Amino acid sequence: MTAAARQIAPQTMASAQPASPQSFEDVVALIEAKRDISLRLDVERFVRPISFRPGAITFEPAPGAPANLAGRLVRALKEWTGQPWLVAAEGNGGAESAWEKEKREQRETRTQIEADSFVKSVMETFPGTEIVGIRQVTAPEVAPVAEGVEVVEGADEDDDD
């Protein structure tokens, strides 16, 4: 390896290291970007964040959390960021996990729908009816009309009078 190649190699290797996650959400995004599905599912389901700072995560494990979750997270973050991480599981005080939050929001949505007067009337009119699923439908995006452009409906471009 030439002297010039040795000078360039460390710079290239250093720039290849990804930036350290700056929030817990960044950690989850990194796990997803690295496509570690098992770790992502475990983090979303069992990690109740207590505190975060770059290089350190403290969390409360939800019931049923794998015993090796903190160790797996440490190893993955060190491999992906090239920096040492401290991941500590504590007894209590964590926020709800991403999975717990999603389930709570689904329950709240279902409760609101079941309380709607129209839904109540349908369920009373048709005994035995049950809500089997709830989907969020997003409104289609409408392209904005540029300023100064006049839209004329029904106009024919080939108007040969």
mmCIF file of C-alpha atoms in Angstrom:
data_model
loop_
_atom_site.group_PDB
_atom_site.id
_atom_site.type_symbol
_atom_site.label_atom_id
_atom_site.label_comp_id
_atom_site.label_asym_id
_atom_site.label_seq_id
_atom_site.Cartn_x
_atom_site.Cartn_y
_atom_site.Cartn_z
ATOM 1 C CA MET A 1 0.000 0.000 0.000
ATOM 2 C CA THR A 2 1.422 3.367 -0.987
ATOM 3 C CA ALA A 3 1.741 6.277 1.417
ATOM 4 C CA ALA A 4 -1.087 8.118 -0.366
ATOM 5 C CA ALA A 5 -3.345 5.062 -0.111
ATOM 6 C CA ARG A 6 -2.630 4.779 3.631
ATOM 7 C CA GLN A 7 -3.621 8.401 4.168
ATOM 8 C CA ILE A 8 -6.880 8.019 2.222
ATOM 9 C CA ALA A 9 -7.909 4.653 3.741
ATOM 10 C CA PRO A 10 -8.461 5.876 7.342
ATOM 11 C CA GLN A 11 -10.506 8.823 6.102
ATOM 12 C CA THR A 12 -12.703 6.557 3.976
ATOM 13 C CA MET A 13 -13.201 4.126 6.849
ATOM 14 C CA ALA A 14 -14.045 6.925 9.272
ATOM 15 C CA SER A 15 -16.584 8.451 6.922
ATOM 16 C CA ALA A 16 -18.193 5.017 6.412
ATOM 17 C CA GLN A 17 -19.232 4.932 10.075
ATOM 18 C CA PRO A 18 -22.826 6.109 10.436
ATOM 19 C CA ALA A 19 -23.648 8.956 12.770
ATOM 20 C CA SER A 20 -24.627 7.966 16.287
ATOM 21 C CA PRO A 21 -28.410 7.953 16.877
ATOM 22 C CA GLN A 22 -29.506 11.120 18.673
ATOM 23 C CA SER A 23 -32.853 9.823 19.993
ATOM 24 C CA PHE A 24 -34.536 6.549 20.830
ATOM 25 C CA GLU A 25 -36.596 6.930 17.640
ATOM 26 C CA ASP A 26 -33.301 7.154 15.714
ATOM 27 C CA VAL A 27 -32.232 3.849 17.298
ATOM 28 C CA VAL A 28 -35.457 2.172 16.156
ATOM 29 C CA ALA A 29 -34.995 3.663 12.661
ATOM 30 C CA LEU A 30 -31.403 2.351 12.547
ATOM 31 C CA ILE A 31 -32.556 -1.131 13.550
ATOM 32 C CA GLU A 32 -35.142 -1.004 10.771
ATOM 33 C CA ALA A 33 -32.610 0.307 8.232
ATOM 34 C CA LYS A 34 -30.294 -2.584 9.114
ATOM 35 C CA ARG A 35 -33.247 -4.959 8.636
ATOM 36 C CA ASP A 36 -32.810 -6.775 11.953
ATOM 37 C CA ILE A 37 -36.452 -7.787 12.204
ATOM 38 C CA SER A 38 -36.134 -9.876 15.360
ATOM 39 C CA LEU A 39 -34.390 -7.076 17.264
ATOM 40 C CA ARG A 40 -36.816 -4.450 15.939
ATOM 41 C CA LEU A 41 -39.858 -6.464 17.036
ATOM 42 C CA ASP A 42 -38.355 -7.076 20.487
ATOM 43 C CA VAL A 43 -37.427 -3.388 20.936
ATOM 44 C CA GLU A 44 -40.875 -2.201 19.827
ATOM 45 C CA ARG A 45 -42.686 -4.724 22.005
ATOM 46 C CA PHE A 46 -40.582 -4.930 25.167
ATOM 47 C CA VAL A 47 -38.567 -1.700 25.585
ATOM 48 C CA ARG A 48 -40.215 0.958 27.752
ATOM 49 C CA PRO A 49 -37.761 3.882 27.440
ATOM 50 C CA ILE A 50 -36.749 5.664 30.637
ATOM 51 C CA SER A 51 -33.872 7.813 29.394
ATOM 52 C CA PHE A 52 -31.741 8.255 26.318
ATOM 53 C CA ARG A 53 -28.534 10.044 25.466
ATOM 54 C CA PRO A 54 -26.183 9.191 22.615
ATOM 55 C CA GLY A 55 -24.312 6.098 23.722
ATOM 56 C CA ALA A 56 -26.652 5.196 26.593
ATOM 57 C CA ILE A 57 -30.192 3.850 26.850
ATOM 58 C CA THR A 58 -32.044 3.041 30.060
ATOM 59 C CA PHE A 59 -35.306 1.145 29.770
ATOM 60 C CA GLU A 60 -37.851 -0.863 31.721
ATOM 61 C CA PRO A 61 -38.377 -4.293 30.173
ATOM 62 C CA ALA A 62 -42.042 -5.109 29.553
ATOM 63 C CA PRO A 63 -43.320 -8.474 30.812
ATOM 64 C CA GLY A 64 -42.065 -11.317 28.630
ATOM 65 C CA ALA A 65 -38.958 -9.467 27.421
ATOM 66 C CA PRO A 66 -36.093 -11.735 26.377
ATOM 67 C CA ALA A 67 -33.361 -11.860 29.023
ATOM 68 C CA ASN A 68 -30.693 -11.103 26.402
ATOM 69 C CA LEU A 69 -32.420 -8.064 24.860
ATOM 70 C CA ALA A 70 -30.067 -5.447 26.363
ATOM 71 C CA GLY A 71 -27.009 -7.444 25.265
ATOM 72 C CA ARG A 72 -28.328 -7.892 21.716
ATOM 73 C CA LEU A 73 -29.033 -4.165 21.493
ATOM 74 C CA VAL A 74 -25.540 -3.279 22.779
ATOM 75 C CA ARG A 75 -23.848 -5.583 20.258
ATOM 76 C CA ALA A 76 -25.922 -4.348 17.316
ATOM 77 C CA LEU A 77 -25.450 -0.646 18.125
ATOM 78 C CA LYS A 78 -21.691 -1.081 18.609
ATOM 79 C CA GLU A 79 -21.414 -2.923 15.288
ATOM 80 C CA TRP A 80 -23.538 -0.373 13.401
ATOM 81 C CA THR A 81 -22.163 2.848 14.908
ATOM 82 C CA GLY A 82 -18.624 1.779 15.771
ATOM 83 C CA GLN A 83 -19.076 3.267 19.248
ATOM 84 C CA PRO A 84 -19.558 1.581 22.616
ATOM 85 C CA TRP A 85 -23.103 1.679 24.020
ATOM 86 C CA LEU A 86 -24.442 1.246 27.542
ATOM 87 C CA VAL A 87 -27.916 -0.290 27.594
ATOM 88 C CA ALA A 88 -29.379 -0.832 31.053
ATOM 89 C CA ALA A 89 -32.654 -2.463 32.063
ATOM 90 C CA GLU A 90 -34.205 -1.050 35.247
ATOM 91 C CA GLY A 91 -37.181 -2.098 37.324
ATOM 92 C CA ASN A 92 -39.756 0.572 36.635
ATOM 93 C CA GLY A 93 -40.511 4.078 35.437
ATOM 94 C CA GLY A 94 -40.442 3.518 31.694
ATOM 95 C CA ALA A 95 -42.858 4.977 29.189
ATOM 96 C CA GLU A 96 -45.043 2.580 27.260
ATOM 97 C CA SER A 97 -43.370 0.565 24.525
ATOM 98 C CA ALA A 98 -44.157 1.309 20.873
ATOM 99 C CA TRP A 99 -46.312 -1.839 20.751
ATOM 100 C CA GLU A 100 -48.174 -0.884 23.952
ATOM 101 C CA LYS A 101 -48.793 2.620 22.558
ATOM 102 C CA GLU A 102 -50.138 1.217 19.279
ATOM 103 C CA LYS A 103 -52.480 -1.180 21.111
ATOM 104 C CA ARG A 104 -53.728 1.616 23.411
ATOM 105 C CA GLU A 105 -54.432 3.869 20.409
ATOM 106 C CA GLN A 106 -56.314 1.025 18.695
ATOM 107 C CA ARG A 107 -58.465 0.500 21.822
ATOM 108 C CA GLU A 108 -59.201 4.233 22.026
ATOM 109 C CA THR A 109 -60.185 4.354 18.341
ATOM 110 C CA ARG A 110 -62.457 1.334 18.754
ATOM 111 C CA THR A 111 -64.107 2.896 21.813
ATOM 112 C CA GLN A 112 -64.760 6.128 19.880
ATOM 113 C CA ILE A 113 -66.242 4.209 16.955
ATOM 114 C CA GLU A 114 -68.440 2.078 19.212
ATOM 115 C CA ALA A 115 -69.725 5.262 20.899
ATOM 116 C CA ASP A 116 -70.757 6.836 17.552
ATOM 117 C CA SER A 117 -74.558 7.161 17.306
ATOM 118 C CA PHE A 118 -74.679 5.808 13.720
ATOM 119 C CA VAL A 119 -72.611 2.740 14.622
ATOM 120 C CA LYS A 120 -74.794 2.144 17.699
ATOM 121 C CA SER A 121 -77.965 2.325 15.593
ATOM 122 C CA VAL A 122 -76.575 -0.155 13.032
ATOM 123 C CA MET A 123 -75.568 -2.572 15.778
ATOM 124 C CA GLU A 124 -79.018 -2.309 17.398
ATOM 125 C CA THR A 125 -80.806 -2.727 14.053
ATOM 126 C CA PHE A 126 -78.799 -5.820 13.155
ATOM 127 C CA PRO A 127 -78.417 -7.951 16.332
ATOM 128 C CA GLY A 128 -75.224 -10.002 16.407
ATOM 129 C CA THR A 129 -73.318 -7.464 14.324
ATOM 130 C CA GLU A 130 -69.754 -6.954 15.448
ATOM 131 C CA ILE A 131 -66.846 -4.779 14.415
ATOM 132 C CA VAL A 132 -64.189 -7.138 13.092
ATOM 133 C CA GLY A 133 -61.614 -4.616 11.909
ATOM 134 C CA ILE A 134 -60.818 -0.939 11.724
ATOM 135 C CA ARG A 135 -58.742 0.591 8.945
ATOM 136 C CA GLN A 136 -57.427 4.112 8.597
ATOM 137 C CA VAL A 137 -58.307 5.476 5.166
ATOM 138 C CA THR A 138 -56.252 8.403 4.011
ATOM 139 C CA ALA A 139 -57.771 11.009 1.753
ATOM 140 C CA PRO A 140 -56.311 11.072 -1.754
ATOM 141 C CA GLU A 141 -53.905 13.897 -2.417
ATOM 142 C CA VAL A 142 -55.120 16.515 -4.856
ATOM 143 C CA ALA A 143 -52.489 18.192 -6.982
ATOM 144 C CA PRO A 144 -52.399 21.940 -6.327
ATOM 145 C CA VAL A 145 -53.390 24.234 -9.166
ATOM 146 C CA ALA A 146 -50.590 26.610 -10.108
ATOM 147 C CA GLU A 147 -51.213 30.313 -9.682
ATOM 148 C CA GLY A 148 -52.234 32.117 -12.848
ATOM 149 C CA VAL A 149 -53.450 28.906 -14.520
ATOM 150 C CA GLU A 150 -57.118 28.904 -15.327
ATOM 151 C CA VAL A 151 -58.876 25.562 -15.250
ATOM 152 C CA VAL A 152 -61.770 25.385 -17.693
ATOM 153 C CA GLU A 153 -63.885 22.274 -17.504
ATOM 154 C CA GLY A 154 -65.436 20.950 -20.683
ATOM 155 C CA ALA A 155 -63.188 22.989 -22.977
ATOM 156 C CA ASP A 156 -62.168 21.200 -26.157
ATOM 157 C CA GLU A 157 -58.604 21.820 -27.302
ATOM 158 C CA ASP A 158 -59.371 21.007 -30.963
ATOM 159 C CA ASP A 159 -62.049 23.642 -31.298
ATOM 160 C CA ASP A 160 -62.453 23.974 -35.104
ATOM 161 C CA ASP A 161 -65.207 26.551 -35.546
#
